[in-house]
Amino acid sequence: MTGPYRIAPARDPVAPADGGAIALTVDGETVTGRAGQTIAGVLLAAGRVSWRTSPRSGRPRGVFCGIGVCFDCLVVVNGLRDVRACQRRATDGDVITRQDDADEPGGHAAAPHDGGGPGSSAAGPASGEQFGAGGAR
């Protein structure tokens, strides 16, 4: 397929070539991925579908929107909180830990999505909770 909107592979700024294997430490366990994957991509490929819990109900959370809008996929990366796993490219040697909003001063109210916007627990159920999906998301 060709067309005016298709980028030739040689000019693709994303450079989808295989950059090789990387290894992350996730909650103390080594998880491997490919260079260029997001942290969420590495976690999903490793079979992990949730890596935090909702502030109010404690239900499992992982990737919901996949575009950085919902904040459901927050993790701690190399000691930095509130990193959206769907937006951050994994790099070799990253140390990923679960983010527990209860650990933050002020408890769950300190969650970045508690400001009343989309997915806010202050505005109602966190995104996806109303679906009652079985299992983790």
JSON list of C-alpha atoms in Angstrom, two decimals:
[
{"chain": "A", "resi": 1, "resn": "MET", "atom": "CA", "xyz": [0.00, 0.00, 0.00]},
{"chain": "A", "resi": 2, "resn": "THR", "atom": "CA", "xyz": [1.32, 3.37, -0.96]},
{"chain": "A", "resi": 3, "resn": "GLY", "atom": "CA", "xyz": [-0.08, 6.82, -0.65]},
{"chain": "A", "resi": 4, "resn": "PRO", "atom": "CA", "xyz": [0.76, 10.37, 0.23]},
{"chain": "A", "resi": 5, "resn": "TYR", "atom": "CA", "xyz": [0.46, 9.69, 3.99]},
{"chain": "A", "resi": 6, "resn": "ARG", "atom": "CA", "xyz": [2.66, 6.64, 4.17]},
{"chain": "A", "resi": 7, "resn": "ILE", "atom": "CA", "xyz": [6.25, 7.19, 5.36]},
{"chain": "A", "resi": 8, "resn": "ALA", "atom": "CA", "xyz": [8.98, 5.18, 3.73]},
{"chain": "A", "resi": 9, "resn": "PRO", "atom": "CA", "xyz": [10.67, 2.94, 6.32]},
{"chain": "A", "resi": 10, "resn": "ALA", "atom": "CA", "xyz": [14.01, 4.68, 5.75]},
{"chain": "A", "resi": 11, "resn": "ARG", "atom": "CA", "xyz": [12.48, 8.07, 6.67]},
{"chain": "A", "resi": 12, "resn": "ASP", "atom": "CA", "xyz": [10.35, 6.86, 9.59]},
{"chain": "A", "resi": 13, "resn": "PRO", "atom": "CA", "xyz": [11.43, 8.92, 12.65]},
{"chain": "A", "resi": 14, "resn": "VAL", "atom": "CA", "xyz": [10.17, 6.18, 14.96]},
{"chain": "A", "resi": 15, "resn": "ALA", "atom": "CA", "xyz": [12.73, 3.80, 13.45]},
{"chain": "A", "resi": 16, "resn": "PRO", "atom": "CA", "xyz": [10.80, 0.62, 14.12]},
{"chain": "A", "resi": 17, "resn": "ALA", "atom": "CA", "xyz": [13.91, -1.51, 13.83]},
{"chain": "A", "resi": 18, "resn": "ASP", "atom": "CA", "xyz": [14.62, -3.97, 16.61]},
{"chain": "A", "resi": 19, "resn": "GLY", "atom": "CA", "xyz": [16.85, -2.22, 19.11]},
{"chain": "A", "resi": 20, "resn": "GLY", "atom": "CA", "xyz": [17.64, -5.36, 21.04]},
{"chain": "A", "resi": 21, "resn": "ALA", "atom": "CA", "xyz": [16.70, -6.84, 24.36]},
{"chain": "A", "resi": 22, "resn": "ILE", "atom": "CA", "xyz": [16.39, -4.81, 27.55]},
{"chain": "A", "resi": 23, "resn": "ALA", "atom": "CA", "xyz": [15.90, -5.90, 31.13]},
{"chain": "A", "resi": 24, "resn": "LEU", "atom": "CA", "xyz": [13.87, -4.09, 33.75]},
{"chain": "A", "resi": 25, "resn": "THR", "atom": "CA", "xyz": [13.42, -4.82, 37.40]},
{"chain": "A", "resi": 26, "resn": "VAL", "atom": "CA", "xyz": [9.72, -4.87, 38.25]},
{"chain": "A", "resi": 27, "resn": "ASP", "atom": "CA", "xyz": [8.92, -5.19, 41.93]},
{"chain": "A", "resi": 28, "resn": "GLY", "atom": "CA", "xyz": [12.23, -6.97, 42.41]},
{"chain": "A", "resi": 29, "resn": "GLU", "atom": "CA", "xyz": [11.76, -9.39, 39.50]},
{"chain": "A", "resi": 30, "resn": "THR", "atom": "CA", "xyz": [13.65, -9.16, 36.20]},
{"chain": "A", "resi": 31, "resn": "VAL", "atom": "CA", "xyz": [11.38, -8.65, 33.20]},
{"chain": "A", "resi": 32, "resn": "THR", "atom": "CA", "xyz": [12.73, -8.53, 29.65]},
{"chain": "A", "resi": 33, "resn": "GLY", "atom": "CA", "xyz": [11.47, -6.49, 26.74]},
{"chain": "A", "resi": 34, "resn": "ARG", "atom": "CA", "xyz": [12.59, -4.94, 23.49]},
{"chain": "A", "resi": 35, "resn": "ALA", "atom": "CA", "xyz": [14.11, -1.48, 23.12]},
{"chain": "A", "resi": 36, "resn": "GLY", "atom": "CA", "xyz": [11.46, 0.97, 22.02]},
{"chain": "A", "resi": 37, "resn": "GLN", "atom": "CA", "xyz": [8.61, -0.62, 23.97]},
{"chain": "A", "resi": 38, "resn": "THR", "atom": "CA", "xyz": [6.76, 1.42, 26.53]},
{"chain": "A", "resi": 39, "resn": "ILE", "atom": "CA", "xyz": [6.86, 0.23, 30.11]},
{"chain": "A", "resi": 40, "resn": "ALA", "atom": "CA", "xyz": [3.22, -0.80, 29.74]},
{"chain": "A", "resi": 41, "resn": "GLY", "atom": "CA", "xyz": [4.14, -2.77, 26.61]},
{"chain": "A", "resi": 42, "resn": "VAL", "atom": "CA", "xyz": [6.88, -4.62, 28.46]},
{"chain": "A", "resi": 43, "resn": "LEU", "atom": "CA", "xyz": [4.58, -5.35, 31.40]},
{"chain": "A", "resi": 44, "resn": "LEU", "atom": "CA", "xyz": [1.73, -6.56, 29.18]},
{"chain": "A", "resi": 45, "resn": "ALA", "atom": "CA", "xyz": [4.09, -8.73, 27.13]},
{"chain": "A", "resi": 46, "resn": "ALA", "atom": "CA", "xyz": [5.30, -10.26, 30.39]},
{"chain": "A", "resi": 47, "resn": "GLY", "atom": "CA", "xyz": [1.71, -11.18, 31.25]},
{"chain": "A", "resi": 48, "resn": "ARG", "atom": "CA", "xyz": [1.13, -8.46, 33.82]},
{"chain": "A", "resi": 49, "resn": "VAL", "atom": "CA", "xyz": [-2.23, -6.79, 33.30]},
{"chain": "A", "resi": 50, "resn": "SER", "atom": "CA", "xyz": [-2.40, -4.77, 36.50]},
{"chain": "A", "resi": 51, "resn": "TRP", "atom": "CA", "xyz": [0.23, -3.03, 38.56]},
{"chain": "A", "resi": 52, "resn": "ARG", "atom": "CA", "xyz": [-1.65, -0.75, 40.90]},
{"chain": "A", "resi": 53, "resn": "THR", "atom": "CA", "xyz": [-5.02, -0.54, 42.56]},
{"chain": "A", "resi": 54, "resn": "SER", "atom": "CA", "xyz": [-7.72, 2.08, 42.40]},
{"chain": "A", "resi": 55, "resn": "PRO", "atom": "CA", "xyz": [-7.54, 4.60, 45.24]},
{"chain": "A", "resi": 56, "resn": "ARG", "atom": "CA", "xyz": [-11.11, 4.10, 46.45]},
{"chain": "A", "resi": 57, "resn": "SER", "atom": "CA", "xyz": [-12.07, 0.51, 45.83]},
{"chain": "A", "resi": 58, "resn": "GLY", "atom": "CA", "xyz": [-8.67, -1.17, 45.65]},
{"chain": "A", "resi": 59, "resn": "ARG", "atom": "CA", "xyz": [-9.53, -2.80, 42.31]},
{"chain": "A", "resi": 60, "resn": "PRO", "atom": "CA", "xyz": [-6.62, -3.74, 40.03]},
{"chain": "A", "resi": 61, "resn": "ARG", "atom": "CA", "xyz": [-5.46, -1.16, 37.49]},
{"chain": "A", "resi": 62, "resn": "GLY", "atom": "CA", "xyz": [-3.22, -1.30, 34.44]},
{"chain": "A", "resi": 63, "resn": "VAL", "atom": "CA", "xyz": [-3.56, 0.13, 30.96]},
{"chain": "A", "resi": 64, "resn": "PHE", "atom": "CA", "xyz": [-7.00, 1.57, 30.25]},
{"chain": "A", "resi": 65, "resn": "CYS", "atom": "CA", "xyz": [-6.69, 4.25, 27.57]},
{"chain": "A", "resi": 66, "resn": "GLY", "atom": "CA", "xyz": [-3.13, 3.60, 26.46]},
{"chain": "A", "resi": 67, "resn": "ILE", "atom": "CA", "xyz": [-2.68, 7.23, 25.39]},
{"chain": "A", "resi": 68, "resn": "GLY", "atom": "CA", "xyz": [-1.77, 8.93, 28.67]},
{"chain": "A", "resi": 69, "resn": "VAL", "atom": "CA", "xyz": [-5.16, 10.41, 29.46]},
{"chain": "A", "resi": 70, "resn": "CYS", "atom": "CA", "xyz": [-6.63, 8.21, 32.20]},
{"chain": "A", "resi": 71, "resn": "PHE", "atom": "CA", "xyz": [-3.64, 7.90, 34.59]},
{"chain": "A", "resi": 72, "resn": "ASP", "atom": "CA", "xyz": [-4.62, 4.32, 35.43]},
{"chain": "A", "resi": 73, "resn": "CYS", "atom": "CA", "xyz": [-1.18, 2.96, 34.54]},
{"chain": "A", "resi": 74, "resn": "LEU", "atom": "CA", "xyz": [0.91, 5.02, 36.97]},
{"chain": "A", "resi": 75, "resn": "VAL", "atom": "CA", "xyz": [4.10, 3.41, 38.23]},
{"chain": "A", "resi": 76, "resn": "VAL", "atom": "CA", "xyz": [7.24, 4.46, 40.07]},
{"chain": "A", "resi": 77, "resn": "VAL", "atom": "CA", "xyz": [10.25, 4.49, 37.71]},
{"chain": "A", "resi": 78, "resn": "ASN", "atom": "CA", "xyz": [13.71, 4.78, 39.20]},
{"chain": "A", "resi": 79, "resn": "GLY", "atom": "CA", "xyz": [12.19, 6.40, 42.30]},
{"chain": "A", "resi": 80, "resn": "LEU", "atom": "CA", "xyz": [10.04, 8.89, 40.37]},
{"chain": "A", "resi": 81, "resn": "ARG", "atom": "CA", "xyz": [6.30, 8.63, 41.11]},
{"chain": "A", "resi": 82, "resn": "ASP", "atom": "CA", "xyz": [3.37, 9.25, 38.78]},
{"chain": "A", "resi": 83, "resn": "VAL", "atom": "CA", "xyz": [5.00, 7.98, 35.59]},
{"chain": "A", "resi": 84, "resn": "ARG", "atom": "CA", "xyz": [2.43, 6.89, 33.01]},
{"chain": "A", "resi": 85, "resn": "ALA", "atom": "CA", "xyz": [3.58, 3.44, 31.92]},
{"chain": "A", "resi": 86, "resn": "CYS", "atom": "CA", "xyz": [1.80, 3.82, 28.58]},
{"chain": "A", "resi": 87, "resn": "GLN", "atom": "CA", "xyz": [3.82, 6.93, 27.70]},
{"chain": "A", "resi": 88, "resn": "ARG", "atom": "CA", "xyz": [7.31, 6.19, 29.03]},
{"chain": "A", "resi": 89, "resn": "ARG", "atom": "CA", "xyz": [9.68, 4.13, 26.91]},
{"chain": "A", "resi": 90, "resn": "ALA", "atom": "CA", "xyz": [11.39, 1.44, 28.90]},
{"chain": "A", "resi": 91, "resn": "THR", "atom": "CA", "xyz": [15.15, 1.62, 29.06]},
{"chain": "A", "resi": 92, "resn": "ASP", "atom": "CA", "xyz": [17.57, -1.07, 30.02]},
{"chain": "A", "resi": 93, "resn": "GLY", "atom": "CA", "xyz": [18.07, -1.15, 33.78]},
{"chain": "A", "resi": 94, "resn": "ASP", "atom": "CA", "xyz": [14.89, 0.73, 34.74]},
{"chain": "A", "resi": 95, "resn": "VAL", "atom": "CA", "xyz": [13.61, -0.14, 38.20]},
{"chain": "A", "resi": 96, "resn": "ILE", "atom": "CA", "xyz": [9.81, -0.21, 38.26]},
{"chain": "A", "resi": 97, "resn": "THR", "atom": "CA", "xyz": [7.74, -0.50, 41.40]},
{"chain": "A", "resi": 98, "resn": "ARG", "atom": "CA", "xyz": [4.03, -0.48, 42.05]},
{"chain": "A", "resi": 99, "resn": "GLN", "atom": "CA", "xyz": [2.65, 2.90, 43.00]},
{"chain": "A", "resi": 100, "resn": "ASP", "atom": "CA", "xyz": [0.45, 2.88, 46.07]},
{"chain": "A", "resi": 101, "resn": "ASP", "atom": "CA", "xyz": [-1.35, 6.15, 46.56]},
{"chain": "A", "resi": 102, "resn": "ALA", "atom": "CA", "xyz": [-1.71, 5.36, 50.26]},
{"chain": "A", "resi": 103, "resn": "ASP", "atom": "CA", "xyz": [2.07, 5.86, 50.57]},
{"chain": "A", "resi": 104, "resn": "GLU", "atom": "CA", "xyz": [1.79, 9.49, 49.49]},
{"chain": "A", "resi": 105, "resn": "PRO", "atom": "CA", "xyz": [1.33, 12.16, 52.18]},
{"chain": "A", "resi": 106, "resn": "GLY", "atom": "CA", "xyz": [-2.39, 12.80, 52.33]},
{"chain": "A", "resi": 107, "resn": "GLY", "atom": "CA", "xyz": [-3.16, 9.25, 51.28]},
{"chain": "A", "resi": 108, "resn": "HIS", "atom": "CA", "xyz": [-5.37, 8.60, 48.33]},
{"chain": "A", "resi": 109, "resn": "ALA", "atom": "CA", "xyz": [-6.48, 12.21, 48.02]},
{"chain": "A", "resi": 110, "resn": "ALA", "atom": "CA", "xyz": [-3.00, 13.06, 46.72]},
{"chain": "A", "resi": 111, "resn": "ALA", "atom": "CA", "xyz": [-3.50, 10.98, 43.56]},
{"chain": "A", "resi": 112, "resn": "PRO", "atom": "CA", "xyz": [-3.00, 13.18, 40.48]},
{"chain": "A", "resi": 113, "resn": "HIS", "atom": "CA", "xyz": [-6.39, 12.26, 39.06]},
{"chain": "A", "resi": 114, "resn": "ASP", "atom": "CA", "xyz": [-8.25, 13.39, 42.17]},
{"chain": "A", "resi": 115, "resn": "GLY", "atom": "CA", "xyz": [-8.50, 16.94, 40.88]},
{"chain": "A", "resi": 116, "resn": "GLY", "atom": "CA", "xyz": [-11.95, 16.36, 39.43]},
{"chain": "A", "resi": 117, "resn": "GLY", "atom": "CA", "xyz": [-10.99, 15.69, 35.81]},
{"chain": "A", "resi": 118, "resn": "PRO", "atom": "CA", "xyz": [-11.60, 12.59, 33.74]},
{"chain": "A", "resi": 119, "resn": "GLY", "atom": "CA", "xyz": [-10.98, 9.49, 35.78]},
{"chain": "A", "resi": 120, "resn": "SER", "atom": "CA", "xyz": [-11.12, 11.49, 38.99]},
{"chain": "A", "resi": 121, "resn": "SER", "atom": "CA", "xyz": [-12.23, 9.64, 42.06]},
{"chain": "A", "resi": 122, "resn": "ALA", "atom": "CA", "xyz": [-13.50, 13.00, 43.31]},
{"chain": "A", "resi": 123, "resn": "ALA", "atom": "CA", "xyz": [-15.93, 13.15, 40.39]},
{"chain": "A", "resi": 124, "resn": "GLY", "atom": "CA", "xyz": [-17.23, 9.59, 40.80]},
{"chain": "A", "resi": 125, "resn": "PRO", "atom": "CA", "xyz": [-16.01, 6.09, 40.16]},
{"chain": "A", "resi": 126, "resn": "ALA", "atom": "CA", "xyz": [-12.58, 5.87, 38.60]},
{"chain": "A", "resi": 127, "resn": "SER", "atom": "CA", "xyz": [-12.66, 5.17, 34.90]},
{"chain": "A", "resi": 128, "resn": "GLY", "atom": "CA", "xyz": [-13.54, 1.61, 34.08]},
{"chain": "A", "resi": 129, "resn": "GLU", "atom": "CA", "xyz": [-14.92, 0.71, 37.51]},
{"chain": "A", "resi": 130, "resn": "GLN", "atom": "CA", "xyz": [-18.49, 0.96, 36.34]},
{"chain": "A", "resi": 131, "resn": "PHE", "atom": "CA", "xyz": [-17.91, -1.84, 33.85]},
{"chain": "A", "resi": 132, "resn": "GLY", "atom": "CA", "xyz": [-17.37, -4.37, 36.60]},
{"chain": "A", "resi": 133, "resn": "ALA", "atom": "CA", "xyz": [-15.04, -6.37, 34.42]},
{"chain": "A", "resi": 134, "resn": "GLY", "atom": "CA", "xyz": [-13.89, -9.56, 36.01]},
{"chain": "A", "resi": 135, "resn": "GLY", "atom": "CA", "xyz": [-10.20, -9.92, 36.50]},
{"chain": "A", "resi": 136, "resn": "ALA", "atom": "CA", "xyz": [-7.57, -7.27, 36.38]},
{"chain": "A", "resi": 137, "resn": "ARG", "atom": "CA", "xyz": [-7.39, -4.40, 34.02]}
]
